[in-house]
CSV table of C-alpha atoms in Angstrom, one decimal:
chain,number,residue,atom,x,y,z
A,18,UNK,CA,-34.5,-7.8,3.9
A,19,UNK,CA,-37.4,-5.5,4.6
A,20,UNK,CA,-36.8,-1.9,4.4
A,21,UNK,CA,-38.3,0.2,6.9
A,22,UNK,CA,-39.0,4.1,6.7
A,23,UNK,CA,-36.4,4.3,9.2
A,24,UNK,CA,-33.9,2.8,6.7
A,25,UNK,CA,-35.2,5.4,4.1
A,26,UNK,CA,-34.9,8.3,6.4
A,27,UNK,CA,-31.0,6.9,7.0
A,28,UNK,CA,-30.2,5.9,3.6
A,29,UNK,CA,-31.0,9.9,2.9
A,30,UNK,CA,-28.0,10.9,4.9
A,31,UNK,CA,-25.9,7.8,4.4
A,32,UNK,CA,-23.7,10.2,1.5
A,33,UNK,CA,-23.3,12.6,4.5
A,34,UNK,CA,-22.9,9.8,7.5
A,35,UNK,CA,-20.0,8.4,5.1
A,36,UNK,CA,-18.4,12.4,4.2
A,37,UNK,CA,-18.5,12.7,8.3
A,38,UNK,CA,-20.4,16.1,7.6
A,39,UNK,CA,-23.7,15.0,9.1
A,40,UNK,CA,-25.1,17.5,11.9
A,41,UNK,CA,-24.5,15.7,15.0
A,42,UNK,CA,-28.0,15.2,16.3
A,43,UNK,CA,-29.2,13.4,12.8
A,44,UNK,CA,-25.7,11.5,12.8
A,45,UNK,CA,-26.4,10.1,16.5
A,46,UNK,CA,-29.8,8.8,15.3
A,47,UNK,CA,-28.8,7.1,11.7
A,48,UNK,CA,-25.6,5.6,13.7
A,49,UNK,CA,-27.7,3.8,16.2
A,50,UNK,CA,-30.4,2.6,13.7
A,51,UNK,CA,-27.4,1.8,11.2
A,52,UNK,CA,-25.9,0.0,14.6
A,53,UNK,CA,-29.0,-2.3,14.2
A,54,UNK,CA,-29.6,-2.5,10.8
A,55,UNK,CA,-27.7,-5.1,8.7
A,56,UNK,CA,-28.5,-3.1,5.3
A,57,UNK,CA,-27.9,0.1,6.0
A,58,UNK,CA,-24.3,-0.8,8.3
A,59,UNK,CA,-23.5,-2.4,4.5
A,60,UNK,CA,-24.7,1.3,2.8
A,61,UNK,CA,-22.8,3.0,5.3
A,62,UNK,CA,-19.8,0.7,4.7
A,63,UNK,CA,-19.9,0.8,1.1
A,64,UNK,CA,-20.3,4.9,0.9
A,65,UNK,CA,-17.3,5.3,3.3
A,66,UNK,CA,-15.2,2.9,1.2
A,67,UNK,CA,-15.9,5.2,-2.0
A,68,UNK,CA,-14.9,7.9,0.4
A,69,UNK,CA,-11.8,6.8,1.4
A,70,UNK,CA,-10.8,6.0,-1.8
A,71,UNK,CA,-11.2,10.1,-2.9
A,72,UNK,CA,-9.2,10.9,-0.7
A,73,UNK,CA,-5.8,9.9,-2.1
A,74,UNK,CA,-7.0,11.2,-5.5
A,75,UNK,CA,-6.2,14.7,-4.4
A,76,UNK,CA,-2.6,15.6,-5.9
A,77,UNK,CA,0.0,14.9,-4.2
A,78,UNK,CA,2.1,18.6,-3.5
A,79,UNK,CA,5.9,18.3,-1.5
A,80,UNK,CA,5.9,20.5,1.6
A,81,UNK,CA,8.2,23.2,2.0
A,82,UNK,CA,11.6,23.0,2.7
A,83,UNK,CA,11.8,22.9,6.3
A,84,UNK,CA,8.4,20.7,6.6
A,85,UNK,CA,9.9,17.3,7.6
A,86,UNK,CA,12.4,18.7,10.3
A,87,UNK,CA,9.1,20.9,11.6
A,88,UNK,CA,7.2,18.0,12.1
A,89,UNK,CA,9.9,15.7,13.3
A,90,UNK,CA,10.6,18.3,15.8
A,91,UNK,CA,6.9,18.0,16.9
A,92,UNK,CA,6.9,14.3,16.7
A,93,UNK,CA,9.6,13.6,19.1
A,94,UNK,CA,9.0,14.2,22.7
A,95,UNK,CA,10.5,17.8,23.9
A,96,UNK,CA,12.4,15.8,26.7
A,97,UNK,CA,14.5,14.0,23.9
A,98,UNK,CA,15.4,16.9,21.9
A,99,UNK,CA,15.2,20.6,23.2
A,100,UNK,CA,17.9,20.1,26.2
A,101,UNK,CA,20.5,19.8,23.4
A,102,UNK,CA,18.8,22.6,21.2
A,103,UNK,CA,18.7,24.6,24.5
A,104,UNK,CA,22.4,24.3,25.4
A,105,UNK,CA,23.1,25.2,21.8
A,106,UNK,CA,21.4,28.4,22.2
A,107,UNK,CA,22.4,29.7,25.5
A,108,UNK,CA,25.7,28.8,24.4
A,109,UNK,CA,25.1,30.9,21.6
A,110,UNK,CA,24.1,33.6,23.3
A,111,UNK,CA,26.7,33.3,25.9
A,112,UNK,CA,29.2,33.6,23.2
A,113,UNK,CA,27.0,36.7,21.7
A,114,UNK,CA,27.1,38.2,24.9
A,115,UNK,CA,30.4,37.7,26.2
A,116,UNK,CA,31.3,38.0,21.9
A,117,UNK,CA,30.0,42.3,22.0
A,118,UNK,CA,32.1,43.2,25.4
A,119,UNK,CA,35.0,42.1,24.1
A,120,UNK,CA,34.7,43.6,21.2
A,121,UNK,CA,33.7,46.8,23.5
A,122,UNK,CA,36.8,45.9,25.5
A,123,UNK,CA,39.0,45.2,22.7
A,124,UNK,CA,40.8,42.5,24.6
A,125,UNK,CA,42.0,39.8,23.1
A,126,UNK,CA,40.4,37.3,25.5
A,127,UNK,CA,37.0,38.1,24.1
A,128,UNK,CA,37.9,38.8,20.6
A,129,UNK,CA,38.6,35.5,20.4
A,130,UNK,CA,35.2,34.8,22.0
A,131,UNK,CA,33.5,37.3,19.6
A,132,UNK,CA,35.5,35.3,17.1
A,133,UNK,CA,34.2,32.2,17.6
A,134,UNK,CA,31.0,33.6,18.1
A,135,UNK,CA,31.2,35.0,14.9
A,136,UNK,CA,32.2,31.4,13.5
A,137,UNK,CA,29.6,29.4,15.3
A,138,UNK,CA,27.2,31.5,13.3
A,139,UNK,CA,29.5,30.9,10.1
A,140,UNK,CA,29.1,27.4,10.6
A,141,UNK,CA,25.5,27.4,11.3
A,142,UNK,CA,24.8,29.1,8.5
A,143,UNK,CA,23.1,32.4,10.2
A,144,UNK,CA,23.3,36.3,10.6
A,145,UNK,CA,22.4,36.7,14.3
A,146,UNK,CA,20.5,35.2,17.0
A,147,UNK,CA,18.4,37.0,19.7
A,148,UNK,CA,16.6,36.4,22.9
A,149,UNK,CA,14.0,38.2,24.4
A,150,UNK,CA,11.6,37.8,27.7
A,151,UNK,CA,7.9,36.6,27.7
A,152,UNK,CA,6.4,39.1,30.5
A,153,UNK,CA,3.0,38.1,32.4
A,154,UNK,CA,0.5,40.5,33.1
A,155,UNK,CA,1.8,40.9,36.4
A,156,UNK,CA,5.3,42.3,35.3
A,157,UNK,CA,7.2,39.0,36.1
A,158,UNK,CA,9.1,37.4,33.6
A,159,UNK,CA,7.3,33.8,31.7
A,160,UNK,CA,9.7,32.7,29.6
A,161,UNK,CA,11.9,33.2,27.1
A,162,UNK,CA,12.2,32.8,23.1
A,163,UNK,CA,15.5,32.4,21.2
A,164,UNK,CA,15.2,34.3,17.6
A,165,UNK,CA,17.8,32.9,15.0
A,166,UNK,CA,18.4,34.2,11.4
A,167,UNK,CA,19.7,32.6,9.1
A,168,UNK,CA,18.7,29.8,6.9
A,169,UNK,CA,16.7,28.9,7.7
A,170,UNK,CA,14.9,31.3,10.1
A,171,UNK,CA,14.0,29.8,13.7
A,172,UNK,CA,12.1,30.4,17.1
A,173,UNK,CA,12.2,28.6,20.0
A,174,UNK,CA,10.2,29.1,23.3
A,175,UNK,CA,10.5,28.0,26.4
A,176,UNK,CA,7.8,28.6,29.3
A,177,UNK,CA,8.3,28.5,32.9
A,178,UNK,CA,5.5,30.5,34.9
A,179,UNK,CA,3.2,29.3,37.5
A,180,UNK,CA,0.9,26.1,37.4
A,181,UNK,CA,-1.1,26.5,34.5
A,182,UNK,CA,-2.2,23.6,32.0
A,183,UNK,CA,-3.4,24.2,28.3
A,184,UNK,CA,-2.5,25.4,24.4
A,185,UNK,CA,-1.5,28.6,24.0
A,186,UNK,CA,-1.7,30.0,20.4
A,187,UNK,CA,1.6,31.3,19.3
A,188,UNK,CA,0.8,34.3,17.3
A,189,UNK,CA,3.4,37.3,15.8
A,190,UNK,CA,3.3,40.5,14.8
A,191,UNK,CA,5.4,41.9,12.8
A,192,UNK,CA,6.7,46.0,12.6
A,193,UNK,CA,4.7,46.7,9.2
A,194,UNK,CA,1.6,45.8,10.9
A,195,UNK,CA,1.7,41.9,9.5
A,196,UNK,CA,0.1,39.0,11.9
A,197,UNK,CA,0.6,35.7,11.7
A,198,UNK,CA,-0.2,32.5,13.7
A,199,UNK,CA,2.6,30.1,14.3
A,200,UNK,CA,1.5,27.1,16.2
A,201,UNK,CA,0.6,25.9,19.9
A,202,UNK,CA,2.4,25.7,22.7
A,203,UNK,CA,1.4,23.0,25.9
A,204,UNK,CA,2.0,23.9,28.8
A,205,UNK,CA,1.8,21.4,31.3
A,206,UNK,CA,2.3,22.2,35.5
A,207,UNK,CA,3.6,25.7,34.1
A,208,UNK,CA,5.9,24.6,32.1
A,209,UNK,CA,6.4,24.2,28.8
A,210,UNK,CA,8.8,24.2,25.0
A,211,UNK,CA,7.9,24.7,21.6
A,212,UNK,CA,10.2,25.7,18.3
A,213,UNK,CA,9.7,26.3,14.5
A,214,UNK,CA,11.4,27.2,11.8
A,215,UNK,CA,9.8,31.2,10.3
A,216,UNK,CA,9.1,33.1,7.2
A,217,UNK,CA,9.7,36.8,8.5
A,218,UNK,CA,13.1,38.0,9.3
A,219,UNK,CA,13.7,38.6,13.0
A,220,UNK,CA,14.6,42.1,12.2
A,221,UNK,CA,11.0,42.3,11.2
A,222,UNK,CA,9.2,41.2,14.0
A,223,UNK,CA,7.5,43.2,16.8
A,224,UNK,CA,6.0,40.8,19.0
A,225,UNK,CA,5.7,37.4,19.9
A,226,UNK,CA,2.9,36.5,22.3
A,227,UNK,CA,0.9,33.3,23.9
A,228,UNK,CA,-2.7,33.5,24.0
A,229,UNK,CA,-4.7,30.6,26.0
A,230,UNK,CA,-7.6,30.3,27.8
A,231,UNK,CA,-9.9,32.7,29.1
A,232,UNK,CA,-8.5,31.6,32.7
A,233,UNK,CA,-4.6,32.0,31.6
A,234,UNK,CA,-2.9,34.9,31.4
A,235,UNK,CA,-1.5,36.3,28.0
A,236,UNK,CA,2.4,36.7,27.6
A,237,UNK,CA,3.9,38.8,25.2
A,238,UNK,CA,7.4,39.3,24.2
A,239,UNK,CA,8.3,42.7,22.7
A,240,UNK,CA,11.2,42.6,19.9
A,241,UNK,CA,10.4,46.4,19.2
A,242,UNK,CA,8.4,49.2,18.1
A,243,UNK,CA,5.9,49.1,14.9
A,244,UNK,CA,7.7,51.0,12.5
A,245,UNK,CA,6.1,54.8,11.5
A,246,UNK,CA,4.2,55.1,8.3
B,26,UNK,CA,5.1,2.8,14.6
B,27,UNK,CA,3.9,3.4,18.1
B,28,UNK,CA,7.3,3.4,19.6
B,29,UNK,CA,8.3,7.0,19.0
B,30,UNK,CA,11.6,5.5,17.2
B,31,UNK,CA,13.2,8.8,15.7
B,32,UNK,CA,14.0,7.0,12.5
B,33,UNK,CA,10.9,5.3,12.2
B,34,UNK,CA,9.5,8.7,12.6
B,35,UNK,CA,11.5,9.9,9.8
B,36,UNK,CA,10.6,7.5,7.5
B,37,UNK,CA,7.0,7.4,8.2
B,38,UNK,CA,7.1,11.6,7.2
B,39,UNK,CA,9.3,10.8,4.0
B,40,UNK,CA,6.8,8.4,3.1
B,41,UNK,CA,3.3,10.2,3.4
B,42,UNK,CA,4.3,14.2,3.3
B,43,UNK,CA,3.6,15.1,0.0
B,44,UNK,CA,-0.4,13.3,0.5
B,45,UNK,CA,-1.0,14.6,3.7
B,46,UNK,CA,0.3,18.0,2.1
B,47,UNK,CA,-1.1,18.2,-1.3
B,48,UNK,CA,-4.7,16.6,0.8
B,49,UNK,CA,-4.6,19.5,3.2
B,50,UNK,CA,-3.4,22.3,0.6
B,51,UNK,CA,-6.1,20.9,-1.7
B,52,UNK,CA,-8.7,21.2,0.8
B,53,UNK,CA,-7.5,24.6,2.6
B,54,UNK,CA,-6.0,26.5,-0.5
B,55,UNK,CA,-3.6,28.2,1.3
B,56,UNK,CA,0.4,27.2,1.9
B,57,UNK,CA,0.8,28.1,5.4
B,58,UNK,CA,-2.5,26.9,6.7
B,59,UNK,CA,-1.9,23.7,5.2
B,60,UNK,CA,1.2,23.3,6.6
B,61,UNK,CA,0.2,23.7,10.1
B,62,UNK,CA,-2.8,20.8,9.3
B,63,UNK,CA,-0.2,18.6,7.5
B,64,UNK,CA,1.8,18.5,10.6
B,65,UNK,CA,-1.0,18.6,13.3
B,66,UNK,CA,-2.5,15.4,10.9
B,67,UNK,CA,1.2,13.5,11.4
B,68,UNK,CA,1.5,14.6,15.4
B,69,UNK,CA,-2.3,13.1,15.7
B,70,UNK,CA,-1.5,9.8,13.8
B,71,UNK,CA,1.9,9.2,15.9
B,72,UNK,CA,0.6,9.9,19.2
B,73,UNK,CA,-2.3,7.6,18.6
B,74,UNK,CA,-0.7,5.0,16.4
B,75,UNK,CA,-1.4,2.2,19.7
B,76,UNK,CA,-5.3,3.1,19.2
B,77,UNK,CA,-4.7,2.0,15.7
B,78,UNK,CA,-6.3,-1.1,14.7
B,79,UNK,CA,-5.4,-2.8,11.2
B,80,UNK,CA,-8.9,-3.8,10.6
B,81,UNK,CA,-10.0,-0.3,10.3
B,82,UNK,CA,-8.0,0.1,6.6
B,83,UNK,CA,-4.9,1.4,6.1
B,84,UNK,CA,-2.5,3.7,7.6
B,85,UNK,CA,-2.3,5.8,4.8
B,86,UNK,CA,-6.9,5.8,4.6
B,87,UNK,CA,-6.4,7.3,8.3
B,88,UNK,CA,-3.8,9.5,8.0
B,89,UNK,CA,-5.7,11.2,4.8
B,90,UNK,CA,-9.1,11.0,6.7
B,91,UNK,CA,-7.4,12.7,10.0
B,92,UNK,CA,-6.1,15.3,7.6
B,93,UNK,CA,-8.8,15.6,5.9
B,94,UNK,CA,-11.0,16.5,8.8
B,95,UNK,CA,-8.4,18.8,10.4
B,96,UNK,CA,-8.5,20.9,7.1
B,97,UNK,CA,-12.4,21.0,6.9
B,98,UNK,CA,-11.9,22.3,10.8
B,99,UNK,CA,-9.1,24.4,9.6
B,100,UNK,CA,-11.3,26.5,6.9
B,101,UNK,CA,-14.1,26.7,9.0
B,102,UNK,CA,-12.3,27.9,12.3
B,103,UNK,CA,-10.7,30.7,9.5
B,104,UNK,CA,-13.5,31.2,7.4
B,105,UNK,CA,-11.6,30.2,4.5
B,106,UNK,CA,-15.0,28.6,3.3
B,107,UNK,CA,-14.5,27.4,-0.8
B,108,UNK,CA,-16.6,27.1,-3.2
B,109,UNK,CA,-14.7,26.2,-6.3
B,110,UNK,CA,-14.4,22.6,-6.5
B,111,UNK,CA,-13.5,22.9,-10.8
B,112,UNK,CA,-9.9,23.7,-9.9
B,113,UNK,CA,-9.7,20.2,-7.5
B,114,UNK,CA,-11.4,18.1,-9.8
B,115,UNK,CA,-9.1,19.1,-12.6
B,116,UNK,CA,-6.1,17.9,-10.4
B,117,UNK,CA,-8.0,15.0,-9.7
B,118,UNK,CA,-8.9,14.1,-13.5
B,119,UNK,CA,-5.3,14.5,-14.0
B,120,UNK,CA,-2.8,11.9,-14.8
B,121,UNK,CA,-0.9,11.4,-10.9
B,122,UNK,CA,2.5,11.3,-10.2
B,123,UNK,CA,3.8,7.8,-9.7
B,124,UNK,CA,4.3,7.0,-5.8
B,125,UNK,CA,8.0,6.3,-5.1
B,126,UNK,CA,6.6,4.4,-2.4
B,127,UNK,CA,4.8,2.0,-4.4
B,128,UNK,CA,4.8,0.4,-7.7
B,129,UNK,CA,1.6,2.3,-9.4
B,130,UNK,CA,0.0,5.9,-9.0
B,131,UNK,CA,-2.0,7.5,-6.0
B,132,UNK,CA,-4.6,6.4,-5.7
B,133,UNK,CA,-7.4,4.3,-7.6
B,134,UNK,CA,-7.2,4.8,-11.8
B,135,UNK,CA,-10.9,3.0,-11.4
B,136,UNK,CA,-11.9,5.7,-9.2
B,137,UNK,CA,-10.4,8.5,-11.2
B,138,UNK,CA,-12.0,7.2,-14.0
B,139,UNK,CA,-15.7,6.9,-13.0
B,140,UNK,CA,-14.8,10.5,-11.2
B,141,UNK,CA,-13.9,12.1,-14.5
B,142,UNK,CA,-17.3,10.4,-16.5
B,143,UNK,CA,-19.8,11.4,-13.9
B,144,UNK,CA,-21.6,14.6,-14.9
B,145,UNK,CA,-20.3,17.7,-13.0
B,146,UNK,CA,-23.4,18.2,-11.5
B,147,UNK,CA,-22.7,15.0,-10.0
B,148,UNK,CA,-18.9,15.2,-9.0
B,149,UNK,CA,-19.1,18.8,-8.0
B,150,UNK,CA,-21.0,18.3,-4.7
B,151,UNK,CA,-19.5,15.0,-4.0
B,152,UNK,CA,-15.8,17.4,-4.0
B,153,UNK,CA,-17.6,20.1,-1.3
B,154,UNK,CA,-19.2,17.8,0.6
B,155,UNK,CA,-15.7,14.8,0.8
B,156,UNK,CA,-13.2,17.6,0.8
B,157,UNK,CA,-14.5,21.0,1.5
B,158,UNK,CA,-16.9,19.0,4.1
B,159,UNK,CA,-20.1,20.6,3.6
B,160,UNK,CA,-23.4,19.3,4.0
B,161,UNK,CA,-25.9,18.8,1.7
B,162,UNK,CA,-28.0,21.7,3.5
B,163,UNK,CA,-24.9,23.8,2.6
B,164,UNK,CA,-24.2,23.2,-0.6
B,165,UNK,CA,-27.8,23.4,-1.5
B,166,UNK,CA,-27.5,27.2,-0.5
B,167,UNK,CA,-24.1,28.3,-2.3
B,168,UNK,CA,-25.3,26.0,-5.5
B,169,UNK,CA,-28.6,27.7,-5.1
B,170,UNK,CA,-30.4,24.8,-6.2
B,171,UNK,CA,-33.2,22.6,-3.8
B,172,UNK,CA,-31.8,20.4,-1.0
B,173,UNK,CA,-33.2,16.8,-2.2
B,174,UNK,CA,-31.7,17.7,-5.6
B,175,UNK,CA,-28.2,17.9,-3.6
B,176,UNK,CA,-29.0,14.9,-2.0
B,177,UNK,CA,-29.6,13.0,-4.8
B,178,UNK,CA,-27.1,14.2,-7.1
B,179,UNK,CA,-24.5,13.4,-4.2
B,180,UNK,CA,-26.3,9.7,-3.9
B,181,UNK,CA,-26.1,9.0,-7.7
B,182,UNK,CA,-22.9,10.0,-8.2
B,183,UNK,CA,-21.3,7.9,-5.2
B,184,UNK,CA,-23.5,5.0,-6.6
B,185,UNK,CA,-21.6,4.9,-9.9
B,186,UNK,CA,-18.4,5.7,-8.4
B,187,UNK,CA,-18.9,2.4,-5.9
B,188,UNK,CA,-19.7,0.4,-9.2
B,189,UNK,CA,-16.5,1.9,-11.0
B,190,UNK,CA,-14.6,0.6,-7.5
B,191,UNK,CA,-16.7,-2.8,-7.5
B,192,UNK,CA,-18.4,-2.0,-4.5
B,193,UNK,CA,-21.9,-4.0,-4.6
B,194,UNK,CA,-24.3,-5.0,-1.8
B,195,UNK,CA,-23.8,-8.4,-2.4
């Protein structure tokens, strides 16, 4: 084995070739002489092996409550699961809806709809649930999101406006002045679904809006005013 | 694994949550931030698990690298840069919690071992550079101390550590 000062200059940055932290330029060159170079590919080997094995030294920490159904949700494909969560929340809301005229009306038709209204959320272990309207920059209306509290907490959103393709960033603001990122949405031929569980009561929040692209427009939902200091 | 079975789904979460967590909080430092990496690191892993191939290592090696590299992204896209490594090596020094998964501890007690003998000048840059992901350039400037002495404090101590783990060139 004859060590060139190509193989010194590589076995320099082999520590950093193995952490994956070398700048891209230097990595490109030690990879393709490491490509050729039976020595150094066994360095490289050897240094990412101690690497790996650091890893599962860090401690091991459980998630918060809430983390496994999060990432399930994001695990399975939309198609599979949101139809159901959808009907489930427009029939909620339906129920809402119809649920506050008849208590307006005071009929007994819809108390009894208010009723079970009133026990759906009983049973699902909430306070209220809300939908608001994600308006485009032109006016028209995006999509929607479905705000539940209770316990836990939830959003979901659904998007259905024009072609577009792409994340958007899921951010909210809340009435104190509070910000917070929640996730991305994918859109895909306009349309699009996305859901998590959240921290801040939906009394709290202000707004809820979808940032992409330069080229995509943003979409905000307003839950109400920031409240006066 | 590749199938996008529900329950197989479920059980593969159950299973590796509290490493991908405790990696990504570990490297991040903050609760929220790691749980959005946590779960971007599982939805990464299942939506590639055909690309996976068994002679690479382990499932759980590239779920903890993905995560890994998601957090380094993570802090830098935030500017959540870290520089105290002390805290992480303590909880790595530690004794670990036994994996219900498997009849021993995370991780190697070789590894954790050579980890806690080498030198601090040693272990500390080998924790910014593996976890924190910076480069030796980097480190040089927050330590304050010469580039090539990084480089070969880094070098030395993953020397020993590969001897502690039996790792030889032979």
């Amino acid at each position: 084995m004859t060590e060139t000062p190509e193989c010194a200059a590589v076995r320099e940055l082999i520590p950093e070739l193995a952490a994956g932290v070398a700048a891209g330029d230097e990595r490109a060159r030690a990879l393709r002489h490491v490509a050729t170079c039976t020595d150094c590919n066994r360095e490289l080997d050897a240094a990412a092996f101690v690497v790996d094995e650091l890893l599962p030294l860090a401690p091991a920490v459980e998630p918060p409550p809430g983390f496994e159904v999060g990432v399930l949700a994001a695990l399975n494909p939309p198609r599979r699961r949101w139809p159901r969560l959808l009907r489930l929340a427009a029939a909620i809301l339906v129920a809402m809806a119809l649920g506050g005229v008849g208590v307006w009306q005071a009929t007994a038709d819809d108390r009894r709809v208010a009723d079970s209204y009133r026990r759906t959320l009983e049973a699902a272990n909430g306070r209220y649930m809300t939908a608001k309207t994600f308006t485009a920059p032109d006016g028209s209306t995006a999509g929607r999101i479905f705000a539940y509290q209770g316990a836990p907490s939830w959003i979901f959103i659904t998007v259905k406006y024009g072609t577009t393709a792409g994340p958007y960033t899921v951010r909210l603001s809340t009435r104190d002045g509070g910000f917070q990122t929640l996730g991305t949405i994918t859109v895909q031929s306009g349309s699009g679904a996305w859901g998590r569980m959240i921290d801040v009561p939906v009394s709290r929040i202000a707004q809820v809006s979808l940032t992409g692209a330069d080229d995509m427009p943003c979409l905000s939902a307003d839950f109400g005013p920031p409240r006066s200091t | 694994m590749a199938s996008g079975d529900a329950e197989a789904a479920a059980a593969f979460v159950r299973r590796f949550q509290a490493r991908v967590f405790g990696l990504a909080l570990s490297v991040v430092g903050d609760t929220g931030l790691a749980e959005e990496v946590a779960q971007e690191a599982f939805v990464r892993v299942w939506r590639h698990a055909a690309t996976y191939d068994p002679r690479r290592g382990r499932v759980a090696t590239w779920l903890l690298t993905i995560t890994r590299n998601l957090a380094v992204d993570a802090i830098r896209l935030n500017h959540k840069h870290r520089s105290d490594p002390e805290s992480l090596l303590r909880a790595m020094y530690a004794a670990p919690a036994e994996d219900p998964f498997e009849t021993g501890p995370y991780g190697s007690d070789q590894l954790r071992a050579g980890l806690r003998a080498l030198p601090l000048e040693q272990s500390r840059p080998i924790v910014m550079s593996v976890f924190y992901g910076l480069t030796a350039k980097e480190i040089a400037d927050r330590e304050g101390i010469p580039l090539g002495t990084v480089k070969t404090r880094i070098r030395r101590g993953l020397a020993r550590l590969r001897q502690e783990l039996g790792v030889t060139d032979d």
